[in-house]
PDB file of C-alpha atoms in Angstrom:
ATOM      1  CA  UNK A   1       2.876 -18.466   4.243  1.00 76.00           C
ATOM      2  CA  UNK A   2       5.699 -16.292   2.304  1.00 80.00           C
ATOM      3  CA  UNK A   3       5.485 -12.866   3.911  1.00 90.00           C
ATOM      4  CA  UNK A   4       7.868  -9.611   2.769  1.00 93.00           C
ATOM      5  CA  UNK A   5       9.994  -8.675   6.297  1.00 94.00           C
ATOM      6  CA  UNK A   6      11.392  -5.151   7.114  1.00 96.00           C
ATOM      7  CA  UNK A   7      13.703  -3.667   9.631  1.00 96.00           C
ATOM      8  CA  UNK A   8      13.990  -1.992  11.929  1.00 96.00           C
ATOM      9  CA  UNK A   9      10.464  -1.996  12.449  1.00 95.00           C
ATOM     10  CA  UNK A  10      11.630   1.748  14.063  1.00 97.00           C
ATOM     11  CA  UNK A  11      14.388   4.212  13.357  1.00 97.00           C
ATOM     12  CA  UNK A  12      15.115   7.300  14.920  1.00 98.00           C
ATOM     13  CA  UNK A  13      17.547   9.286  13.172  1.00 98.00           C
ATOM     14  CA  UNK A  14      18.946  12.910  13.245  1.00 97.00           C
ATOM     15  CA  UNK A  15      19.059  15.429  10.721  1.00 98.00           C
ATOM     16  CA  UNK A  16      21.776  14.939   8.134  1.00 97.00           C
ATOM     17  CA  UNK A  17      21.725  11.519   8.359  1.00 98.00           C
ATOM     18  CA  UNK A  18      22.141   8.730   6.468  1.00 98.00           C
ATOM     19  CA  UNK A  19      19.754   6.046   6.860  1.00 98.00           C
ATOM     20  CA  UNK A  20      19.010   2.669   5.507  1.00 97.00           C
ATOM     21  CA  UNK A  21      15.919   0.570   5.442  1.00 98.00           C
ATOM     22  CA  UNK A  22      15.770  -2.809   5.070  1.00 97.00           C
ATOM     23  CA  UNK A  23      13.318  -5.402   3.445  1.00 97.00           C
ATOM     24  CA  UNK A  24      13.648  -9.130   2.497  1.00 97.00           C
ATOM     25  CA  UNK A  25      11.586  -9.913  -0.302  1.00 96.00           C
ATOM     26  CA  UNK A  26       9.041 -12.773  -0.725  1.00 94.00           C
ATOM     27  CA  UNK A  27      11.969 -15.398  -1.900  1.00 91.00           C
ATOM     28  CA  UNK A  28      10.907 -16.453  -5.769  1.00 89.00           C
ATOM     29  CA  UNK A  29       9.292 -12.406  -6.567  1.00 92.00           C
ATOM     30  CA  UNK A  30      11.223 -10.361  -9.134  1.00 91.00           C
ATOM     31  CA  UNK A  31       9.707  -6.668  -8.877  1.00 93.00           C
ATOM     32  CA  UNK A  32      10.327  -4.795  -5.924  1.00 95.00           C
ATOM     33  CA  UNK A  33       8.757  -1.972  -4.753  1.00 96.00           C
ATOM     34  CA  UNK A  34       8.838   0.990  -1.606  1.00 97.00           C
ATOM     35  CA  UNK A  35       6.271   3.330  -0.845  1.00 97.00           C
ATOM     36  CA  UNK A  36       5.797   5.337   2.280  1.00 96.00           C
ATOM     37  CA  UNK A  37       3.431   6.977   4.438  1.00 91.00           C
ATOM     38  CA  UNK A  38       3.706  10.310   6.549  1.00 91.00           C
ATOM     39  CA  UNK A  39       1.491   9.884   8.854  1.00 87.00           C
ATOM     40  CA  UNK A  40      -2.481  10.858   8.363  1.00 81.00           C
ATOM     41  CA  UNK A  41      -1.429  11.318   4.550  1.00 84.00           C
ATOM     42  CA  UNK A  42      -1.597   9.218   1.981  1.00 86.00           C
ATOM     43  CA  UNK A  43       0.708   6.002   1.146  1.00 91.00           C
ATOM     44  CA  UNK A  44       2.626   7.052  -1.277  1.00 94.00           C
ATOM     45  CA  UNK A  45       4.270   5.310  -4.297  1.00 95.00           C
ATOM     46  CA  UNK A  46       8.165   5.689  -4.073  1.00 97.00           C
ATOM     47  CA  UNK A  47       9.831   3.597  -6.746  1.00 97.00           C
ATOM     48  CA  UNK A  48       9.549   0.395  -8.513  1.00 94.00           C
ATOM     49  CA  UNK A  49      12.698  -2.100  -9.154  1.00 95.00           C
ATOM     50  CA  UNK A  50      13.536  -5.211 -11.446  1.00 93.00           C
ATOM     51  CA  UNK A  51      16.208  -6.790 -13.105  1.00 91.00           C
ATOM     52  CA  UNK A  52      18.265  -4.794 -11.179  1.00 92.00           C
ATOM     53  CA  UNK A  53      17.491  -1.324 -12.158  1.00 94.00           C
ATOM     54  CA  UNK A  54      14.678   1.655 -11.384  1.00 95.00           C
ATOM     55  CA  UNK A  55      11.558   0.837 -13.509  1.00 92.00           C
ATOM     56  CA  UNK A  56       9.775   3.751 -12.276  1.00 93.00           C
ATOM     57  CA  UNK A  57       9.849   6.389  -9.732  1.00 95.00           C
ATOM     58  CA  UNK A  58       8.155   9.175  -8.150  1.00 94.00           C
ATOM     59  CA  UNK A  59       8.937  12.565  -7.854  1.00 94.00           C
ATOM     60  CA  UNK A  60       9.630  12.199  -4.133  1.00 94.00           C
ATOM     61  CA  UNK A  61      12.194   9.891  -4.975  1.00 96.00           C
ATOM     62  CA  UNK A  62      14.952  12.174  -5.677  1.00 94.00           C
ATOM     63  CA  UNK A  63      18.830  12.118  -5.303  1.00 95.00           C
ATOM     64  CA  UNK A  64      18.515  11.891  -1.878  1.00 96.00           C
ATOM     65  CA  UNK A  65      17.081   8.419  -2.248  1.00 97.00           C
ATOM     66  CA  UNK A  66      18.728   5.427  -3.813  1.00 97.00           C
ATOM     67  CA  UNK A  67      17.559   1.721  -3.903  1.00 97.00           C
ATOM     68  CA  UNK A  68      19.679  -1.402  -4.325  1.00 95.00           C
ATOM     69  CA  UNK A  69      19.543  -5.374  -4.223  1.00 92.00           C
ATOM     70  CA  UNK A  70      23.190  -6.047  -2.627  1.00 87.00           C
ATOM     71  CA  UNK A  71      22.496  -9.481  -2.531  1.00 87.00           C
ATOM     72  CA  UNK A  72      19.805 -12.429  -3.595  1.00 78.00           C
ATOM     73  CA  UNK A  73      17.718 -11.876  -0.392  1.00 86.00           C
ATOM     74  CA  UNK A  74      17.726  -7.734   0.529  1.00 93.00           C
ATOM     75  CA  UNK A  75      16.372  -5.151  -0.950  1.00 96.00           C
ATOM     76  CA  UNK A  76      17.353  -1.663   0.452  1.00 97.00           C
ATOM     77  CA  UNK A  77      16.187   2.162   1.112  1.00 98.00           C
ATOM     78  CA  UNK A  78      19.061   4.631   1.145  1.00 98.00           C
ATOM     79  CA  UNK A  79      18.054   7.793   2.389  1.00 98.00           C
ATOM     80  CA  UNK A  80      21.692  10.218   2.000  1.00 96.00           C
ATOM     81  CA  UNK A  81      20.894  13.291   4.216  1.00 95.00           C
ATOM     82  CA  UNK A  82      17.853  12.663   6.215  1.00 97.00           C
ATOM     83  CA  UNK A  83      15.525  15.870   6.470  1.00 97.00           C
ATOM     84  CA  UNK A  84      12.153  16.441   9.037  1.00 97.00           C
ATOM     85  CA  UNK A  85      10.004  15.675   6.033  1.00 96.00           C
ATOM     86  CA  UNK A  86      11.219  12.269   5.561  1.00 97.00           C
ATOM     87  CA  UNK A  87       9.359  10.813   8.957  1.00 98.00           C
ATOM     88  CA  UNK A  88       7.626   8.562   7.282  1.00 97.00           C
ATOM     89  CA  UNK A  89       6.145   4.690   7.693  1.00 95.00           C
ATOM     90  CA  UNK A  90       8.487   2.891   4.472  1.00 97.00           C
ATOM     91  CA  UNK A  91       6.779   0.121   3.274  1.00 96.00           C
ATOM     92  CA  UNK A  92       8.419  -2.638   0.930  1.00 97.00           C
ATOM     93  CA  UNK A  93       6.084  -4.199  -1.278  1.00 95.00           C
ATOM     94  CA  UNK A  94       7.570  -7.579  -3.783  1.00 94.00           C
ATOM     95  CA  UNK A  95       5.157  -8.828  -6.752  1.00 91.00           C
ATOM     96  CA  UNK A  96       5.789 -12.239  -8.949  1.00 89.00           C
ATOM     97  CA  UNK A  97       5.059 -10.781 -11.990  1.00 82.00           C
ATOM     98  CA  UNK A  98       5.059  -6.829 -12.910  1.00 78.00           C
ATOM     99  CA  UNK A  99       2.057  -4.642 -14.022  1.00 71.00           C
ATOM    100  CA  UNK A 100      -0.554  -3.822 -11.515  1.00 63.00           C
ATOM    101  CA  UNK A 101      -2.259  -7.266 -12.420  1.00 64.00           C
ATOM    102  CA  UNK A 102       0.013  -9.001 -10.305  1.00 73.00           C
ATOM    103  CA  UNK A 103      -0.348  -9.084  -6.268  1.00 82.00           C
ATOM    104  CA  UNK A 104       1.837  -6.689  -4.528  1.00 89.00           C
ATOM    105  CA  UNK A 105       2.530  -8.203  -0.976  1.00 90.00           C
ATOM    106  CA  UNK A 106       3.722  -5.442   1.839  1.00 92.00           C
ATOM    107  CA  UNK A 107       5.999  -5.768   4.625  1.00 92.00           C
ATOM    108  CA  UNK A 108       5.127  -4.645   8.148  1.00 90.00           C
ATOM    109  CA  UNK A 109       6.443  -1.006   7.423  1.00 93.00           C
ATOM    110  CA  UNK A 110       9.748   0.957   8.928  1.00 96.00           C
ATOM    111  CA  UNK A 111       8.822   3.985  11.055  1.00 96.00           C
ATOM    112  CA  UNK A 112      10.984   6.056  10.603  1.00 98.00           C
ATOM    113  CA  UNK A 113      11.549   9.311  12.784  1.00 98.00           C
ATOM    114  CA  UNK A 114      14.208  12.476  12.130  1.00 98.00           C
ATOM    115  CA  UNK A 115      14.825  14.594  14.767  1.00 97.00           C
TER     116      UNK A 115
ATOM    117  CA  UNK B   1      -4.062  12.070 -12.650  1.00 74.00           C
ATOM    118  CA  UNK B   2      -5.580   9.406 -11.357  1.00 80.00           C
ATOM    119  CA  UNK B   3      -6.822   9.988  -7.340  1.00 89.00           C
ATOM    120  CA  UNK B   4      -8.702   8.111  -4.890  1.00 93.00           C
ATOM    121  CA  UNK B   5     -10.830   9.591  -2.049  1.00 95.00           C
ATOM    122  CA  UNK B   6     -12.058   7.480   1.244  1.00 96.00           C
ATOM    123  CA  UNK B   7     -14.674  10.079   2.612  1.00 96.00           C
ATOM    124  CA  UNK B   8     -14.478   8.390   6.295  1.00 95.00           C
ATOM    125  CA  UNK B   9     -11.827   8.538   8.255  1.00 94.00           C
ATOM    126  CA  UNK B  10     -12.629   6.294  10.970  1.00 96.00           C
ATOM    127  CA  UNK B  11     -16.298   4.156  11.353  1.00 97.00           C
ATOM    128  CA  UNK B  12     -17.066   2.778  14.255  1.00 97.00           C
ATOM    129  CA  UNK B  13     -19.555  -0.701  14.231  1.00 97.00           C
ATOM    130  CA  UNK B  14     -21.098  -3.092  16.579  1.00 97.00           C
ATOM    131  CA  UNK B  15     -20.007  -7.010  15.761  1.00 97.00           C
ATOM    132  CA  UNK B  16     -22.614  -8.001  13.361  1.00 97.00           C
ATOM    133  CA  UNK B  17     -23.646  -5.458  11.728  1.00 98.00           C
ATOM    134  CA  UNK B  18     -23.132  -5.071   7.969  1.00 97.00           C
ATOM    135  CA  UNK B  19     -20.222  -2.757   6.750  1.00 97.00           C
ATOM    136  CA  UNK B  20     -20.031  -0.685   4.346  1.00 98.00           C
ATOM    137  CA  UNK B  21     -16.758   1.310   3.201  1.00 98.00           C
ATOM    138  CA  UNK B  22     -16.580   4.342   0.683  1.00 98.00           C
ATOM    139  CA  UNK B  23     -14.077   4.393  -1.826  1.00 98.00           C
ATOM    140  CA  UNK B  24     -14.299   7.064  -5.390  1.00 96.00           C
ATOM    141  CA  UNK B  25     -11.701   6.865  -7.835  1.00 94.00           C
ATOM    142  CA  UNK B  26     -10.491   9.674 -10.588  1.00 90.00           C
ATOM    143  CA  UNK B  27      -9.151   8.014 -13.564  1.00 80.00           C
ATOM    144  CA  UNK B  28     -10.064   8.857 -17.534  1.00 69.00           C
ATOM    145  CA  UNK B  29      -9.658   5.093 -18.739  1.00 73.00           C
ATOM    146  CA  UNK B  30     -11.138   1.510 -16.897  1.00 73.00           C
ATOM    147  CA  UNK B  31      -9.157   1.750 -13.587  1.00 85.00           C
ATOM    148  CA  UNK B  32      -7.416  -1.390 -11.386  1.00 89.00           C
ATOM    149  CA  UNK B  33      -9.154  -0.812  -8.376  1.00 93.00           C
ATOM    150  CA  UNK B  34      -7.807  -2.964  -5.193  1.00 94.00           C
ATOM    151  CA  UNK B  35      -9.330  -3.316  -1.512  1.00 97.00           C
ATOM    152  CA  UNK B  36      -5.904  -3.555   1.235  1.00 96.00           C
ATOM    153  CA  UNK B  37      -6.463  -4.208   4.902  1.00 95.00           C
ATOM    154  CA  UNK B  38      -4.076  -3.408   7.673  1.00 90.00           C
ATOM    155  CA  UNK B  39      -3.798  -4.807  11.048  1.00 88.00           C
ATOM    156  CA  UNK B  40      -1.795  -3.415  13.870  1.00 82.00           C
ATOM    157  CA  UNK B  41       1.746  -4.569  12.794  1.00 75.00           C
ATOM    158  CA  UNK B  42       1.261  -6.069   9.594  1.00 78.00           C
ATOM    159  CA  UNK B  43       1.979  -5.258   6.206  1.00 79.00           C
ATOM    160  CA  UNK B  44      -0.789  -4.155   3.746  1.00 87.00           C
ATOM    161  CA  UNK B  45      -3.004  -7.338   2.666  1.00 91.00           C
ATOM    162  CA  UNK B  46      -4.873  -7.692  -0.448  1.00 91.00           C
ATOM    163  CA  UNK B  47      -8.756  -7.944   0.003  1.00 96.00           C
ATOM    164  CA  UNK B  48      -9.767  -8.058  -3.430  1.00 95.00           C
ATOM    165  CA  UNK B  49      -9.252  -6.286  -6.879  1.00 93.00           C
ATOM    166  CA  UNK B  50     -11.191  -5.636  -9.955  1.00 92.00           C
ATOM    167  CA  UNK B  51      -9.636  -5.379 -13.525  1.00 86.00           C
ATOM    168  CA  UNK B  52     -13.051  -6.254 -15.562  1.00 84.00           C
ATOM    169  CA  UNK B  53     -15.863  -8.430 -16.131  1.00 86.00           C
ATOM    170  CA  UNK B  54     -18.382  -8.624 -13.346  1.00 89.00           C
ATOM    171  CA  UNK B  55     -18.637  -5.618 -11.355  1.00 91.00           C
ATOM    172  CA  UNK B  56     -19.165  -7.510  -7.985  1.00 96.00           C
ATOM    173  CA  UNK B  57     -16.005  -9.072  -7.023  1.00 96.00           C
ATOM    174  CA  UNK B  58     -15.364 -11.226  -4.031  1.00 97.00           C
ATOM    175  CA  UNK B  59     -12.503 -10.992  -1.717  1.00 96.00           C
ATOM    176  CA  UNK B  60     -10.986 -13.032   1.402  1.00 95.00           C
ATOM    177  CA  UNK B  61     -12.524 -13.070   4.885  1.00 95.00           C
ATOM    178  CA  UNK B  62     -16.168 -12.586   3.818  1.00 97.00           C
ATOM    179  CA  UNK B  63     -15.501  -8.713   1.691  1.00 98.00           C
ATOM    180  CA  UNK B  64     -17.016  -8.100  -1.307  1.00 98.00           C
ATOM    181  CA  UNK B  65     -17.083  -4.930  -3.185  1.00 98.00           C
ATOM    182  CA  UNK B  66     -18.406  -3.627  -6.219  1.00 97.00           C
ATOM    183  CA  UNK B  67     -17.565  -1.058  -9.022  1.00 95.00           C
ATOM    184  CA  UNK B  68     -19.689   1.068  -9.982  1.00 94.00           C
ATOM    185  CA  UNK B  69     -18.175   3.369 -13.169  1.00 91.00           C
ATOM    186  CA  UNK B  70     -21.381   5.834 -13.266  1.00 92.00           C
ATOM    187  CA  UNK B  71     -20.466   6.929  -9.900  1.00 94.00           C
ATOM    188  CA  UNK B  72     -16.527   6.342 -10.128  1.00 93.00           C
ATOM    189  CA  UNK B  73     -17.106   4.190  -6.754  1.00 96.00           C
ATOM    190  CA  UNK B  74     -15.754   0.996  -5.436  1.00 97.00           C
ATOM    191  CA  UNK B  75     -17.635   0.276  -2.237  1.00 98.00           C
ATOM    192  CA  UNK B  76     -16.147  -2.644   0.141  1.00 98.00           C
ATOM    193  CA  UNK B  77     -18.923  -4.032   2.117  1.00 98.00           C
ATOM    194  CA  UNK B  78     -19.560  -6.686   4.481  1.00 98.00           C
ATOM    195  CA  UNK B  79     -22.789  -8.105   5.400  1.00 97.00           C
ATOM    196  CA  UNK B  80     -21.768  -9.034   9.123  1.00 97.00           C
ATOM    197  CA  UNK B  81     -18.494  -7.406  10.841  1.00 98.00           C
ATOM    198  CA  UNK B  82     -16.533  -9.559  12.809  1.00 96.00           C
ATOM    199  CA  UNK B  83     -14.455  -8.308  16.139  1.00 95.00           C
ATOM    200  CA  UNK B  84     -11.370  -9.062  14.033  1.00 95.00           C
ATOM    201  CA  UNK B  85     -12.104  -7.062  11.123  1.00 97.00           C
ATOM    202  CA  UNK B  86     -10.713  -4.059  13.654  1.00 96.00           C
ATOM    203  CA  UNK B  87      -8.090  -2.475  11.268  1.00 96.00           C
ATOM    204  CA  UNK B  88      -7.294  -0.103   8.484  1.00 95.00           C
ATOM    205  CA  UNK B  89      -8.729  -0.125   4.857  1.00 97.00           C
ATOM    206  CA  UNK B  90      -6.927   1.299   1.906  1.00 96.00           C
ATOM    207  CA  UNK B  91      -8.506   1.421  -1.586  1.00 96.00           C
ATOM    208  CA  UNK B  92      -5.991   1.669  -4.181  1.00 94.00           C
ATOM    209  CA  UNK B  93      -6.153   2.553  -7.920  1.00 91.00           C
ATOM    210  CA  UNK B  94      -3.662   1.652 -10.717  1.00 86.00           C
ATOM    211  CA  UNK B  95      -3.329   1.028 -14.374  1.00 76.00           C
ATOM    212  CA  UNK B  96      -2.261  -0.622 -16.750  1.00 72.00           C
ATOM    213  CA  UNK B  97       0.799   0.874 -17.580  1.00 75.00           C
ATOM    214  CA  UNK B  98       2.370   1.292 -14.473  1.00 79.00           C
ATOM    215  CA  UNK B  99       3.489  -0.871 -11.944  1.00 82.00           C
ATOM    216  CA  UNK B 100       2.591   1.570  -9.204  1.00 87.00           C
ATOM    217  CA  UNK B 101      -0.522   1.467  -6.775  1.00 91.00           C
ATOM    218  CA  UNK B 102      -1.890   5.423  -5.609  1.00 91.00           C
ATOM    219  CA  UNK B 103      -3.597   4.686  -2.407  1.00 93.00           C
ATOM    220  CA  UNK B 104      -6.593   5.979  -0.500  1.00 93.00           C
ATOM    221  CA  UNK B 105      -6.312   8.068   2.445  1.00 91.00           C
ATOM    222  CA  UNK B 106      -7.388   4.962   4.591  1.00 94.00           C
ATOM    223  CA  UNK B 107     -10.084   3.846   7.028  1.00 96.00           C
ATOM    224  CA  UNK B 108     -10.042   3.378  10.253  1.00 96.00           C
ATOM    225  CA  UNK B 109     -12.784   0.708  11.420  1.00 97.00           C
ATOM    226  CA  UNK B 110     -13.494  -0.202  14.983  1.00 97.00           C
ATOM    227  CA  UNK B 111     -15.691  -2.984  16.217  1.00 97.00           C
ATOM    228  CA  UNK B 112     -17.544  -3.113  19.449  1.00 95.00           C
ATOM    229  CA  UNK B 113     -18.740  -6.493  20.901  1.00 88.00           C
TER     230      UNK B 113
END
């Protein structure tokens, strides 16, 4: 079965930082999504992407955070300057079709950890 | 703004036994309400989801739930837990004009043999 696939599953990263996450999409899906979750909080919606642009974001997802599909397979997490608060699980989420009728399937998750 | 409250943080249960999980919603219109299971590792899997129509919908691996608007609730249950139903529940809410899922607090269930 088609599954969404993220690494590093873990990333330790310093302060300042620059980090990237990585997720390969379910092959034939056109809407991309991340969300994350600090942990015992909520998951928490991030930002949606198709056709190549931001559909919608959140208001955690500010400059510091930039998304992009580099190529027909990856879809990527760019955190700039990493701060404490980021520690997060990322999760990657791809749908067929857009609109919360459609199935979003999640990845594994990224742990991610600033020091 | 829409919200969504899972009252119990963890619920422990012997194999068997029926299951029931708590899930209340805040939303002013008729919510998307989804059921997502994790297991150590994995990504988040769908259970079910309701959009409309009959307000007892049934999911993979045995899970039903059903919505119940009077009482903004959306109740998973299970009439016999299995050892590998060990995980963590989400129940999500969206809409319908938004792409994006706002997600429970979770549950943590444990099974003992």
């Amino acid at each position: 079965e088609p599954e969404v696939t993220q690494t590093p599953s873990h990333q330790v990263t310093q302060m300042g930082q620059e980090v990237i996450l990585r997720c390969v999409p379910i092959s034939n899906h056109l809407y991309f999504y991340w969300y994350r979750q600090i942990l015992g909080q909520k998951v928490e919606f991030l930002v949606s992407f198709y056709n190549n642009e931001i559909s919608e974001k959140s208001e955690i997802f500010d400059d510091q955070f930039s998304v992009e599909r580099p190529d027909g397979s990856n879809f990527t997490l760019k955190i700039r300057s990493t701060k404490l608060e980021d520690s997060a699980m990322y999760f990657c989420a791809s749908s067929a079709q857009g609109g919360t009728g459609s199935e979003q399937y999640f990845g594994p998750g990224t742990r991610l950890t600033v020091t | 703004a829409q919200s969504v409250t899972q009252p119990d943080i963890h619920i422990t249960v012997s194999e068997g036994a029926s299951l029931e999980l708590r899930c209340n919603y805040s939303y002013g219109a008729t919510p998307y309400l989804f059921w997502y299971v994790q297991s150590p590792g994995q990504g988040l899997q769908l259970l079910l989801k309701y959009f409309s129509g009959d307000t007892l919908v049934q999911g993979i691996k045995g899970f039903e739930a059903e919505f119940k608007r009077s009482q903004s609730s959306f109740n998973l249950r299970k009439p016999s837990v299995h050892w590998s139903d060990a995980a963590e529940y989400f129940c999500a809410v969206g809409s319908y004009n938004t792409d994006k899922l706002i997600f429970g607090t979770g549950t943590r269930l444990q099974v003992f043999p």
